Short mmCIF file of C-alpha atoms in Angstrom, two decimals:
data_model
loop_
_atom_site.label_atom_id
_atom_site.label_comp_id
_atom_site.label_asym_id
_atom_site.label_seq_id
_atom_site.Cartn_x
_atom_site.Cartn_y
_atom_site.Cartn_z
CA UNK A 30 21.50 57.12 1.57
CA UNK A 31 20.20 53.80 0.30
CA UNK A 32 18.43 53.36 -3.04
CA UNK A 33 15.30 52.41 -1.11
CA UNK A 34 14.95 55.99 0.18
CA UNK A 35 14.45 57.28 -3.38
CA UNK A 36 11.77 54.72 -4.19
CA UNK A 37 8.10 54.53 -3.37
CA UNK A 38 6.91 51.06 -2.41
CA UNK A 39 4.18 49.38 -4.43
CA UNK A 40 2.91 47.66 -1.28
CA UNK A 41 3.65 47.90 2.45
CA UNK A 42 2.66 45.29 5.04
CA UNK A 43 2.45 46.66 8.58
CA UNK A 44 0.81 46.30 12.00
CA UNK A 45 1.82 42.68 12.56
CA UNK A 46 4.74 40.38 13.31
CA UNK A 47 6.76 39.72 10.16
CA UNK A 48 9.32 36.91 10.51
CA UNK A 49 11.87 37.50 7.76
CA UNK A 50 14.02 34.42 8.33
CA UNK A 51 16.04 32.50 10.91
CA UNK A 52 18.91 35.01 10.99
CA UNK A 53 16.77 38.09 10.31
CA UNK A 54 14.08 37.62 12.96
CA UNK A 55 10.91 39.70 13.35
CA UNK A 56 10.18 43.20 12.04
CA UNK A 57 7.12 45.44 12.17
CA UNK A 58 6.74 46.31 8.48
CA UNK A 59 7.88 45.32 5.01
CA UNK A 60 7.96 47.21 1.71
CA UNK A 61 7.58 45.60 -1.73
CA UNK A 62 8.66 47.05 -5.07
CA UNK A 63 8.27 45.37 -8.46
CA UNK A 64 7.51 41.98 -6.96
CA UNK A 65 10.52 41.90 -4.65
CA UNK A 66 11.26 42.88 -1.08
CA UNK A 67 12.45 46.47 -1.00
CA UNK A 68 13.10 46.79 2.72
CA UNK A 69 12.02 45.39 6.09
CA UNK A 70 12.31 46.98 9.50
CA UNK A 71 10.53 49.14 12.08
CA UNK A 72 7.14 50.42 10.90
CA UNK A 73 8.02 54.12 11.28
CA UNK A 74 10.99 53.71 8.93
CA UNK A 75 9.29 51.50 6.36
CA UNK A 76 6.21 53.73 6.17
CA UNK A 77 8.49 56.54 4.92
CA UNK A 78 8.56 54.57 1.64
CA UNK A 79 4.81 55.09 1.20
CA UNK A 80 3.82 57.09 -1.86
CA UNK A 81 0.50 58.17 -3.35
CA UNK A 82 0.08 54.85 -5.15
CA UNK A 83 1.31 52.55 -2.37
CA UNK A 84 -1.10 49.83 -1.26
CA UNK A 85 -1.14 49.37 2.53
CA UNK A 86 -1.91 45.89 3.87
CA UNK A 87 -2.89 46.05 7.54
CA UNK A 88 -1.93 42.70 9.09
CA UNK A 89 -4.18 43.46 12.06
CA UNK A 90 -1.71 41.87 14.47
CA UNK A 91 -1.29 38.66 12.47
CA UNK A 92 1.87 36.73 11.67
CA UNK A 93 3.60 36.94 8.26
CA UNK A 94 6.59 34.98 7.02
CA UNK A 95 8.23 33.86 3.76
CA UNK A 96 5.96 31.70 1.61
CA UNK A 97 6.37 28.01 2.38
CA UNK A 98 8.29 25.78 -0.03
CA UNK A 99 7.01 22.19 -0.31
CA UNK A 100 10.29 20.72 -1.51
CA UNK A 101 8.84 17.37 -2.63
CA UNK A 102 5.34 16.71 -3.94
CA UNK A 103 3.62 15.66 -7.18
CA UNK A 104 1.65 18.70 -8.36
CA UNK A 105 -0.16 17.18 -11.34
CA UNK A 106 -1.06 14.05 -9.38
CA UNK A 107 -2.37 16.19 -6.50
CA UNK A 108 -4.68 17.98 -8.92
CA UNK A 109 -5.82 14.81 -10.66
CA UNK A 110 -6.51 12.94 -7.41
CA UNK A 111 -8.78 15.72 -6.14
CA UNK A 112 -11.54 13.84 -8.02
CA UNK A 113 -10.62 10.40 -6.66
CA UNK A 114 -12.23 8.65 -3.71
CA UNK A 115 -10.62 9.59 -0.40
CA UNK A 116 -9.38 6.37 1.19
CA UNK A 117 -7.35 8.07 3.95
CA UNK A 118 -7.87 6.87 7.53
CA UNK A 119 -9.72 10.10 8.34
CA UNK A 120 -12.34 9.39 5.66
CA UNK A 121 -12.26 5.58 5.63
CA UNK A 122 -11.11 4.23 9.02
CA UNK A 123 -12.65 0.79 8.41
CA UNK A 124 -12.49 -1.58 5.47
CA UNK A 125 -16.26 -1.48 5.15
CA UNK A 126 -16.36 2.34 5.02
CA UNK A 127 -13.74 2.20 2.27
CA UNK A 128 -15.70 -0.42 0.31
CA UNK A 129 -18.92 1.58 0.84
CA UNK A 130 -17.35 4.58 -0.93
CA UNK A 131 -16.47 2.29 -3.86
CA UNK A 132 -20.02 0.85 -3.91
CA UNK A 133 -21.53 4.36 -3.94
CA UNK A 134 -19.24 5.56 -6.76
CA UNK A 135 -19.99 2.39 -8.79
CA UNK A 136 -23.71 3.17 -8.53
CA UNK A 137 -23.24 6.63 -10.07
CA UNK A 138 -20.83 6.06 -12.99
CA UNK A 139 -21.35 3.91 -16.12
CA UNK A 140 -20.10 0.29 -16.05
CA UNK A 141 -16.53 0.04 -17.30
CA UNK A 142 -15.54 3.45 -15.85
CA UNK A 143 -12.36 3.32 -13.76
CA UNK A 144 -12.93 3.91 -10.04
CA UNK A 145 -9.80 5.28 -8.38
CA UNK A 146 -9.16 5.74 -4.67
CA UNK A 147 -6.05 6.77 -2.77
CA UNK A 148 -4.75 7.01 0.77
CA UNK A 149 -5.42 3.76 2.64
CA UNK A 150 -2.84 2.51 5.14
CA UNK A 151 -3.31 -1.11 6.13
CA UNK A 152 -1.69 -0.47 9.53
CA UNK A 153 -4.51 2.01 10.34
CA UNK A 154 -7.43 -0.01 8.88
CA UNK A 155 -9.60 -1.87 11.42
CA UNK A 156 -8.71 -5.20 9.77
CA UNK A 157 -4.95 -4.48 9.95
CA UNK A 158 -4.26 -5.81 6.44
CA UNK A 159 -4.42 -4.82 2.77
CA UNK A 160 -7.86 -5.11 1.11
CA UNK A 161 -8.23 -8.14 -1.18
CA UNK A 162 -9.13 -8.23 -4.87
CA UNK A 163 -12.29 -10.25 -4.07
CA UNK A 164 -13.53 -7.49 -1.74
CA UNK A 165 -13.11 -4.87 -4.48
CA UNK A 166 -14.86 -7.25 -6.90
CA UNK A 167 -17.88 -7.50 -4.59
CA UNK A 168 -18.06 -3.71 -4.20
CA UNK A 169 -17.75 -2.94 -7.94
CA UNK A 170 -18.14 -6.05 -10.11
CA UNK A 171 -18.72 -4.06 -13.32
CA UNK A 172 -15.98 -1.43 -12.90
CA UNK A 173 -12.19 -1.63 -12.92
CA UNK A 174 -10.92 -0.44 -9.51
CA UNK A 175 -7.51 0.89 -8.46
CA UNK A 176 -6.98 1.49 -4.73
CA UNK A 177 -3.61 3.16 -4.09
CA UNK A 178 -1.88 2.93 -0.72
CA UNK A 179 -0.91 6.27 0.87
CA UNK A 180 2.72 5.79 -0.16
CA UNK A 181 1.90 5.27 -3.85
CA UNK A 182 4.25 2.27 -4.04
CA UNK A 183 1.50 -0.32 -3.52
CA UNK A 184 -1.92 -0.60 -5.21
CA UNK A 185 -4.81 -3.06 -4.99
CA UNK A 186 -6.64 -3.81 -8.25
CA UNK A 187 -9.84 -5.78 -8.80
CA UNK A 188 -10.44 -8.55 -11.34
CA UNK A 189 -11.87 -6.19 -14.01
CA UNK A 190 -8.67 -4.11 -13.84
CA UNK A 191 -6.45 -7.17 -14.29
CA UNK A 192 -8.63 -8.35 -17.21
CA UNK A 193 -8.44 -4.98 -18.99
CA UNK A 194 -4.65 -4.98 -18.59
CA UNK A 195 -4.31 -8.58 -19.76
CA UNK A 196 -2.52 -9.54 -16.55
CA UNK A 197 -3.01 -12.90 -14.83
CA UNK A 198 -1.15 -15.41 -12.67
CA UNK A 199 1.18 -16.36 -15.52
CA UNK A 200 2.27 -12.78 -16.36
CA UNK A 201 6.04 -12.30 -15.88
CA UNK A 202 6.84 -9.92 -13.01
CA UNK A 203 9.11 -7.02 -14.03
CA UNK A 204 12.40 -6.54 -12.18
CA UNK A 205 11.87 -4.44 -9.06
CA UNK A 206 8.15 -5.25 -8.95
CA UNK A 207 5.66 -7.49 -7.16
CA UNK A 208 2.44 -9.19 -8.32
CA UNK A 209 1.39 -10.86 -5.09
CA UNK A 210 -0.08 -14.37 -5.27
CA UNK A 211 -1.38 -16.62 -2.49
CA UNK A 212 -1.98 -20.30 -3.25
CA UNK A 213 -1.37 -19.58 -6.93
CA UNK A 214 -4.02 -16.83 -7.15
CA UNK A 215 -3.49 -13.04 -7.50
CA UNK A 216 -4.47 -11.21 -4.28
CA UNK A 217 -4.86 -7.88 -6.07
CA UNK A 218 -1.78 -6.35 -4.45
CA UNK A 219 0.73 -4.93 -6.93
CA UNK A 220 3.87 -3.07 -5.88
CA UNK A 221 6.61 -0.88 -7.34
CA UNK A 222 7.53 -1.48 -11.02
CA UNK A 223 4.70 -3.98 -11.56
CA UNK A 224 2.05 -1.26 -11.11
CA UNK A 225 2.66 -0.05 -14.66
CA UNK A 226 1.44 -3.39 -16.05
CA UNK A 227 -2.11 -2.59 -14.92
CA UNK A 228 -2.01 1.20 -14.95
CA UNK A 229 -1.33 1.15 -18.70
CA UNK A 230 -5.02 0.17 -19.13
CA UNK A 231 -6.15 3.46 -17.53
CA UNK A 232 -6.83 6.27 -20.05
CA UNK A 233 -3.96 8.78 -19.92
CA UNK A 234 -4.72 12.34 -18.81
CA UNK A 235 -4.96 14.87 -21.65
CA UNK A 236 -2.85 18.02 -21.76
CA UNK A 237 -5.88 20.11 -20.80
CA UNK A 238 -6.68 17.81 -17.87
CA UNK A 239 -3.10 18.18 -16.65
CA UNK A 240 -3.27 21.98 -16.93
CA UNK A 241 -6.54 21.92 -14.96
CA UNK A 242 -4.79 19.76 -12.35
CA UNK A 243 -1.80 22.12 -12.10
CA UNK A 244 -4.14 25.07 -11.55
CA UNK A 245 -6.45 23.33 -9.07
CA UNK A 246 -3.62 21.88 -7.00
CA UNK A 247 -1.64 25.13 -7.08
CA UNK A 248 -4.60 27.17 -5.87
CA UNK A 249 -5.14 24.72 -3.02
CA UNK A 250 -1.48 25.07 -2.02
CA UNK A 251 -1.74 28.88 -2.00
CA UNK A 252 -4.57 28.52 0.54
CA UNK A 253 -2.02 26.93 2.91
CA UNK A 254 0.64 29.63 2.39
CA UNK A 255 2.70 27.42 0.04
CA UNK A 256 4.15 29.51 -2.80
CA UNK A 257 6.89 27.19 -4.11
CA UNK A 258 7.00 23.47 -4.86
CA UNK A 259 9.14 20.78 -6.40
CA UNK A 260 7.24 18.39 -8.69
CA UNK A 261 9.08 15.19 -7.85
CA UNK A 262 8.50 13.01 -10.93
CA UNK A 263 7.61 14.97 -14.05
CA UNK A 264 6.68 12.45 -16.73
CA UNK A 265 5.08 9.98 -14.33
CA UNK A 266 1.53 10.84 -15.40
CA UNK A 267 1.78 11.94 -19.03
CA UNK A 268 5.37 11.52 -20.18
CA UNK A 269 7.04 14.43 -21.99
CA UNK A 270 3.59 16.00 -22.47
CA UNK A 271 3.78 17.14 -18.83
CA UNK A 272 6.53 19.59 -19.88
CA UNK A 273 4.09 21.00 -22.44
CA UNK A 274 1.30 21.20 -19.85
CA UNK A 275 3.49 23.12 -17.42
CA UNK A 276 4.67 25.60 -20.02
CA UNK A 277 1.14 26.17 -21.34
CA UNK A 278 -0.12 26.63 -17.77
CA UNK A 279 2.56 29.26 -17.15
CA UNK A 280 1.93 30.97 -20.50
CA UNK A 281 -1.80 31.22 -19.78
CA UNK A 282 -1.47 32.44 -16.20
CA UNK A 283 -2.62 29.10 -14.78
CA UNK A 284 0.51 28.17 -12.81
CA UNK A 285 -0.28 29.36 -9.26
CA UNK A 286 2.95 28.28 -7.52
CA UNK A 287 6.64 28.54 -8.38
CA UNK A 288 7.54 25.08 -9.64
CA UNK A 289 10.89 23.29 -9.83
CA UNK A 290 10.62 20.35 -12.22
CA UNK A 291 12.29 17.05 -11.40
CA UNK A 292 12.39 14.86 -14.49
CA UNK A 293 11.57 11.16 -14.26
CA UNK A 294 14.71 9.23 -15.22
CA UNK A 295 13.60 5.63 -14.60
CA UNK A 296 14.42 3.02 -17.28
CA UNK A 297 11.49 2.62 -19.65
CA UNK A 298 9.70 5.81 -18.56
CA UNK A 299 12.51 8.37 -18.59
CA UNK A 300 11.83 11.75 -20.22
CA UNK A 301 15.46 12.83 -19.76
CA UNK A 302 16.55 12.07 -23.37
CA UNK A 303 13.73 14.25 -24.80
CA UNK A 304 14.37 17.02 -22.28
CA UNK A 305 18.12 17.01 -22.91
CA UNK A 306 17.56 17.13 -26.67
CA UNK A 307 15.28 20.14 -26.14
CA UNK A 308 17.94 21.90 -24.04
CA UNK A 309 16.01 21.43 -20.80
CA UNK A 310 18.82 20.90 -18.30
CA UNK A 311 19.07 21.88 -14.63
CA UNK A 312 18.68 25.64 -14.19
CA UNK A 313 16.80 26.35 -17.44
CA UNK A 314 13.72 28.52 -16.87
CA UNK A 315 12.78 31.46 -14.68
CA UNK A 316 11.59 32.14 -11.13
CA UNK A 317 8.14 30.67 -11.88
CA UNK A 318 9.09 27.50 -13.75
CA UNK A 319 12.54 25.96 -13.76
CA UNK A 320 14.07 22.63 -14.71
CA UNK A 321 15.49 21.12 -11.55
CA UNK A 322 16.91 17.65 -11.20
CA UNK A 323 16.55 14.06 -12.48
CA UNK A 324 14.69 11.48 -10.37
CA UNK A 325 15.40 7.74 -10.28
CA UNK A 326 13.59 5.35 -7.93
CA UNK A 327 15.84 2.97 -5.96
CA UNK A 328 13.32 1.38 -3.59
CA UNK A 329 9.79 1.60 -2.19
CA UNK A 330 8.24 2.72 1.12
CA UNK A 331 8.94 1.58 4.67
CA UNK A 332 5.27 1.33 5.68
CA UNK A 333 4.60 -0.82 2.61
CA UNK A 334 7.63 -3.02 3.51
CA UNK A 335 9.21 -2.24 0.12
CA UNK A 336 11.92 0.24 1.21
CA UNK A 337 15.25 -1.59 0.72
CA UNK A 338 16.83 -2.29 4.11
CA UNK A 339 20.07 -4.00 5.12
CA UNK A 340 18.13 -6.07 7.69
CA UNK A 341 14.75 -7.84 7.28
CA UNK A 342 11.40 -6.41 8.31
CA UNK A 343 9.89 -7.51 11.63
CA UNK A 344 8.37 -10.99 11.44
CA UNK A 345 9.35 -11.31 7.79
CA UNK A 346 12.85 -12.79 7.74
CA UNK A 347 12.92 -13.19 3.96
CA UNK A 348 11.96 -9.57 3.19
CA UNK A 349 14.45 -6.71 3.10
CA UNK A 350 12.28 -4.67 0.70
CA UNK A 351 12.67 -4.05 -3.03
CA UNK A 352 15.96 -3.25 -4.75
CA UNK A 353 14.76 -1.71 -8.01
CA UNK A 354 18.07 -1.41 -9.89
CA UNK A 355 21.38 -3.25 -9.90
CA UNK A 356 24.43 -1.27 -8.78
CA UNK A 357 25.78 -1.22 -12.33
CA UNK A 358 22.52 -0.01 -13.89
CA UNK A 359 22.04 2.74 -11.30
CA UNK A 360 25.64 3.94 -11.62
CA UNK A 361 25.27 4.08 -15.40
CA UNK A 362 22.06 6.16 -15.15
CA UNK A 363 23.51 8.52 -12.52
CA UNK A 364 26.75 8.99 -14.45
CA UNK A 365 24.83 9.80 -17.63
CA UNK A 366 22.61 12.46 -15.98
CA UNK A 367 25.54 13.92 -14.05
CA UNK A 368 27.66 14.16 -17.22
CA UNK A 369 24.78 15.93 -18.99
CA UNK A 370 24.84 18.65 -16.30
CA UNK A 371 21.81 17.58 -14.28
CA UNK A 372 21.42 17.79 -10.54
CA UNK A 373 20.00 14.46 -9.29
CA UNK A 374 17.22 13.96 -6.74
CA UNK A 375 16.76 10.21 -6.41
CA UNK A 376 14.31 8.28 -4.24
CA UNK A 377 15.99 6.19 -1.52
CA UNK A 378 14.33 5.43 1.83
CA UNK A 379 15.93 2.27 3.25
CA UNK A 380 19.55 2.29 4.43
CA UNK A 381 20.57 -0.21 1.73
CA UNK A 382 19.10 2.00 -1.02
CA UNK A 383 20.71 5.11 0.50
CA UNK A 384 24.10 3.37 0.52
CA UNK A 385 23.68 2.29 -3.10
CA UNK A 386 22.81 5.87 -4.14
CA UNK A 387 25.69 7.49 -2.23
CA UNK A 388 28.13 5.17 -4.02
CA UNK A 389 26.65 6.08 -7.42
CA UNK A 390 26.86 9.81 -6.61
CA UNK A 391 30.44 9.45 -5.31
CA UNK A 392 31.54 7.75 -8.53
CA UNK A 393 29.89 10.39 -10.74
CA UNK A 394 31.41 13.25 -8.73
CA UNK A 395 34.85 11.61 -8.80
CA UNK A 396 34.66 11.28 -12.59
CA UNK A 397 33.36 14.83 -13.11
CA UNK A 398 33.93 16.95 -10.00
CA UNK A 399 31.40 19.69 -9.22
CA UNK A 400 31.58 20.95 -5.63
CA UNK A 401 28.14 22.59 -5.80
CA UNK A 402 26.02 20.13 -7.81
CA UNK A 403 23.96 19.38 -4.67
CA UNK A 404 22.77 15.90 -5.57
CA UNK A 405 19.85 15.07 -3.29
CA UNK A 406 18.57 11.93 -1.61
CA UNK A 407 14.79 12.19 -1.59
CA UNK A 408 13.30 10.92 1.69
CA UNK A 409 16.57 9.46 3.09
CA UNK A 410 14.51 8.10 5.98
CA UNK A 411 16.79 5.45 7.47
CA UNK A 412 20.28 6.82 6.87
CA UNK A 413 23.20 5.86 9.11
CA UNK A 414 25.99 7.87 10.79
CA UNK A 415 28.53 6.38 8.39
CA UNK A 416 26.36 7.42 5.42
CA UNK A 417 26.10 10.95 6.83
CA UNK A 418 29.90 11.22 6.87
CA UNK A 419 30.10 10.13 3.25
CA UNK A 420 27.32 12.56 2.25
CA UNK A 421 29.09 15.48 3.95
CA UNK A 422 32.38 14.66 2.21
CA UNK A 423 30.73 14.43 -1.22
CA UNK A 424 28.28 17.35 -0.90
CA UNK A 425 25.13 15.18 -1.02
CA UNK A 426 21.98 16.44 0.71
CA UNK A 427 19.00 14.69 2.36
CA UNK A 428 15.61 15.99 1.26
CA UNK A 429 13.08 14.51 3.73
CA UNK A 430 9.36 14.88 4.44
CA UNK A 431 9.01 15.41 8.18
CA UNK A 432 5.24 14.86 8.02
CA UNK A 433 6.07 11.16 7.50
CA UNK A 434 6.86 11.07 11.24
CA UNK A 435 3.32 12.31 12.00
CA UNK A 436 1.46 10.18 9.44
CA UNK A 437 3.56 7.00 9.30
CA UNK A 438 5.71 6.88 12.45
CA UNK A 439 3.55 4.23 14.09
CA UNK A 440 3.60 2.15 10.90
CA UNK A 441 7.43 2.31 10.93
CA UNK A 442 7.46 0.99 14.51
CA UNK A 443 5.08 -1.84 13.53
CA UNK A 444 7.19 -3.02 10.57
CA UNK A 445 10.71 -2.32 11.91
CA UNK A 446 10.51 -2.17 15.71
CA UNK A 447 11.32 0.79 17.95
CA UNK A 448 15.12 0.57 17.75
CA UNK A 449 15.15 1.11 13.97
CA UNK A 450 12.01 3.23 13.59
CA UNK A 451 12.17 5.92 16.26
CA UNK A 452 15.33 7.59 14.94
CA UNK A 453 14.12 7.75 11.31
CA UNK A 454 14.14 11.09 9.44
CA UNK A 455 16.65 12.55 11.95
CA UNK A 456 16.06 16.25 11.32
CA UNK A 457 18.07 17.69 14.24
CA UNK A 458 21.04 15.42 13.46
CA UNK A 459 21.04 16.51 9.81
CA UNK A 460 20.64 20.17 10.71
CA UNK A 461 23.47 20.08 13.26
CA UNK A 462 25.73 18.41 10.68
CA UNK A 463 25.09 21.35 8.33
CA UNK A 464 23.00 19.57 5.69
CA UNK A 465 20.24 22.23 5.38
CA UNK A 466 17.44 19.64 5.02
CA UNK A 467 14.24 20.88 3.39
CA UNK A 468 10.78 19.43 4.06
CA UNK A 469 7.72 18.58 2.02
CA UNK A 470 4.56 16.50 1.99
CA UNK A 471 5.15 14.14 -0.95
CA UNK A 472 1.48 14.89 -1.66
CA UNK A 473 -0.67 13.03 -2.61
CA UNK A 474 1.20 10.62 -0.28
CA UNK A 475 0.44 12.97 2.63
CA UNK A 476 -1.86 16.00 2.60
CA UNK A 477 0.02 19.22 1.74
CA UNK A 478 -1.45 20.93 4.84
CA UNK A 479 1.79 22.26 6.44
CA UNK A 480 0.63 22.23 10.06
CA UNK A 481 1.14 18.48 10.80
CA UNK A 482 4.56 18.84 9.14
CA UNK A 483 5.55 21.75 11.41
CA UNK A 484 4.02 19.99 14.44
CA UNK A 485 6.07 16.84 13.86
CA UNK A 486 9.29 18.84 13.49
CA UNK A 487 8.91 20.52 16.89
CA UNK A 488 7.35 17.58 18.80
CA UNK A 489 8.48 14.42 16.93
CA UNK A 490 5.01 13.09 17.71
CA UNK A 491 2.87 10.87 15.49
CA UNK A 492 -0.89 11.31 15.03
CA UNK A 493 -1.27 8.76 17.86
CA UNK A 494 1.06 10.65 20.20
CA UNK A 495 4.03 8.29 19.91
CA UNK A 496 7.28 10.25 20.42
CA UNK A 497 9.75 9.33 17.67
CA UNK A 498 13.06 10.16 19.44
CA UNK A 499 12.72 13.49 21.24
CA UNK A 500 16.41 14.24 20.56
CA UNK A 501 15.47 15.00 16.94
CA UNK A 502 13.09 17.86 17.84
CA UNK A 503 13.92 21.34 16.53
CA UNK A 504 12.74 24.80 17.58
CA UNK A 505 9.85 26.49 15.78
CA UNK A 506 12.29 28.95 14.19
CA UNK A 507 14.37 26.05 12.89
CA UNK A 508 11.24 24.32 11.57
CA UNK A 509 10.19 27.44 9.66
CA UNK A 510 13.73 27.80 8.27
CA UNK A 511 13.52 24.20 7.01
CA UNK A 512 10.19 25.02 5.30
CA UNK A 513 11.47 28.19 3.61
CA UNK A 514 15.18 28.96 3.32
CA UNK A 515 16.30 25.32 3.19
CA UNK A 516 13.64 24.50 0.60
CA UNK A 517 15.12 27.23 -1.59
CA UNK A 518 18.65 25.90 -0.92
CA UNK A 519 17.62 22.41 -2.04
CA UNK A 520 16.67 23.95 -5.41
CA UNK A 521 19.83 26.12 -5.61
CA UNK A 522 17.58 29.17 -5.33
CA UNK A 523 18.53 30.49 -1.87
CA UNK A 524 19.49 33.85 -3.41
CA UNK A 525 16.06 34.18 -5.05
CA UNK A 526 13.58 33.17 -2.34
CA UNK A 527 13.14 31.71 1.13
CA UNK A 528 13.79 34.84 3.21
CA UNK A 529 12.17 38.27 3.29
CA UNK A 530 15.27 40.31 2.58
CA UNK A 531 15.95 43.08 0.08
CA UNK A 532 16.06 41.74 -3.49
CA UNK A 533 14.35 38.41 -2.86
CA UNK A 534 10.90 37.66 -4.29
CA UNK A 535 8.03 38.96 -2.16
CA UNK A 536 6.39 35.59 -1.53
CA UNK A 537 4.61 35.95 1.80
CA UNK A 538 2.25 33.79 3.85
CA UNK A 539 0.08 35.40 6.53
CA UNK A 540 -1.26 33.14 9.29
CA UNK A 541 -4.02 33.57 11.85
CA UNK A 542 -1.70 32.78 14.74
CA UNK A 543 1.88 33.75 15.65
CA UNK A 544 3.65 30.42 15.19
CA UNK A 545 6.71 31.65 17.11
CA UNK A 546 4.70 31.88 20.33
CA UNK A 547 1.93 29.32 19.74
CA UNK A 548 1.81 25.91 21.40
CA UNK A 549 2.44 23.04 18.94
CA UNK A 550 -1.15 21.82 19.40
CA UNK A 551 -2.43 25.29 18.45
CA UNK A 552 -0.36 25.22 15.26
CA UNK A 553 -1.69 21.75 14.42
CA UNK A 554 -5.37 22.30 15.21
CA UNK A 555 -6.13 25.99 15.26
CA UNK A 556 -4.04 27.89 12.71
CA UNK A 557 -5.03 28.97 9.22
CA UNK A 558 -3.41 30.76 6.33
CA UNK A 559 -5.41 33.97 5.87
CA UNK A 560 -3.52 35.57 2.98
CA UNK A 561 -0.82 34.62 0.48
CA UNK A 562 1.25 36.94 -1.71
CA UNK A 563 3.37 35.74 -4.62
CA UNK A 564 5.70 38.26 -6.18
CA UNK A 565 4.05 41.02 -4.15
CA UNK A 566 0.54 40.26 -5.46
CA UNK A 567 -2.24 38.89 -3.26
CA UNK A 568 -3.02 35.49 -4.79
CA UNK A 569 -5.12 34.08 -1.94
CA UNK A 570 -7.29 35.72 0.69
CA UNK A 571 -9.48 33.78 3.12
CA UNK A 572 -12.98 35.20 3.23
#
């Protein structure tokens, strides 16, 4: 007799389709005890674990599965940007509609108040170009304005913003940055490392504001069935104080999602020395809040033409993107973090950046071998077959965001051409090679809504309907495995979460539609999360 037969479940889910994982398949009922899965199987067997105090959750025919794991987003930034203007193509399809939002905000806040907007994509704007500083000036002459491109690697600032930051045409451009000028005059466009020159003039978020952001963003994620996340650049908003904000949020019951912290390790903004001194190395923490990896940025974004490529962008023979660090500097930073015991999860999108990062990882692993360190390449969008072979040999893993295909696929075609763009983010190739790629939204780059992400994995279609290499499609079961089990694997937590099996945490998402049998369009347009459990407790219920 198993131990389960002597126990009474705290909670039993029944009367629905419960997908426990790729290998485990579908069962009719699931029992929870002390926050973890006790047993899963046929309803008549699982209901034998019902006691006088057992709570029964009737799924009413709906579909339940392991809670989703967004393996790369920016939780604090998501929460903070909830109050920003929405410059996404859905909300601002034309330049004038975008400027109108800025005009309206300027009319309601005192002069001198920062106006912040995020989400524009010049390839989707009616004018087909980046907004200009003079246009922001006309919309808000008395307010500093920051308009952030969807990718976060490019921003447009107005004249008031430049004045406040003390930046003009003669300001030296930092290495790995861009302060665009035309005819000797700033256009307003600032990219990569140069963004900090102007952003330093923006008042920094307080600890309490960051805790509010963690809670607000986390609750929103629960409403989509997302129970676990990776915060991909802790320190980016508030430096080491973000560590304090996360721990206070957890202490006060205001951390809604399980969070894996990736520490910003960039030169000049790194919080790694303070974290290491405080004993915060990879693996420190518990199932709710854990120190994960170290993040270093190697390049920018493909849609913004700043991802570092081995060949130039279309129609721009002098531009191969932005190389942020020299080989020597990167290798020194990677070696240092690796020697300190950290997993690394570095940003590299273009094939040149990916190659540079693989070399740095190879050298660190050769100097201090660790067959299960699982260094990650965040995004890894334009990797090559030769790079895949090197990654397999060294135990390096791609950690992509498949929703980029849906949101940005057409932009990739426009800046790189079909031959280079269509095969980007090759999920099926990675999966077949045994990489166990996770997925995420990189929110606030893309919306954390998981349905476009799932849709793009099974169809390889963009929002416009462009098919980005049908050979890279996966089945719905594979897509859900990527969003759950592989997300846990990317965080070295596959024995803790990601499947609904005995002993793993009872993190469960319940959806209005059975995704295993639904058409992709139904998943995209007509599916909702109706209930979310974290650790066996109902933490979201749609009214």
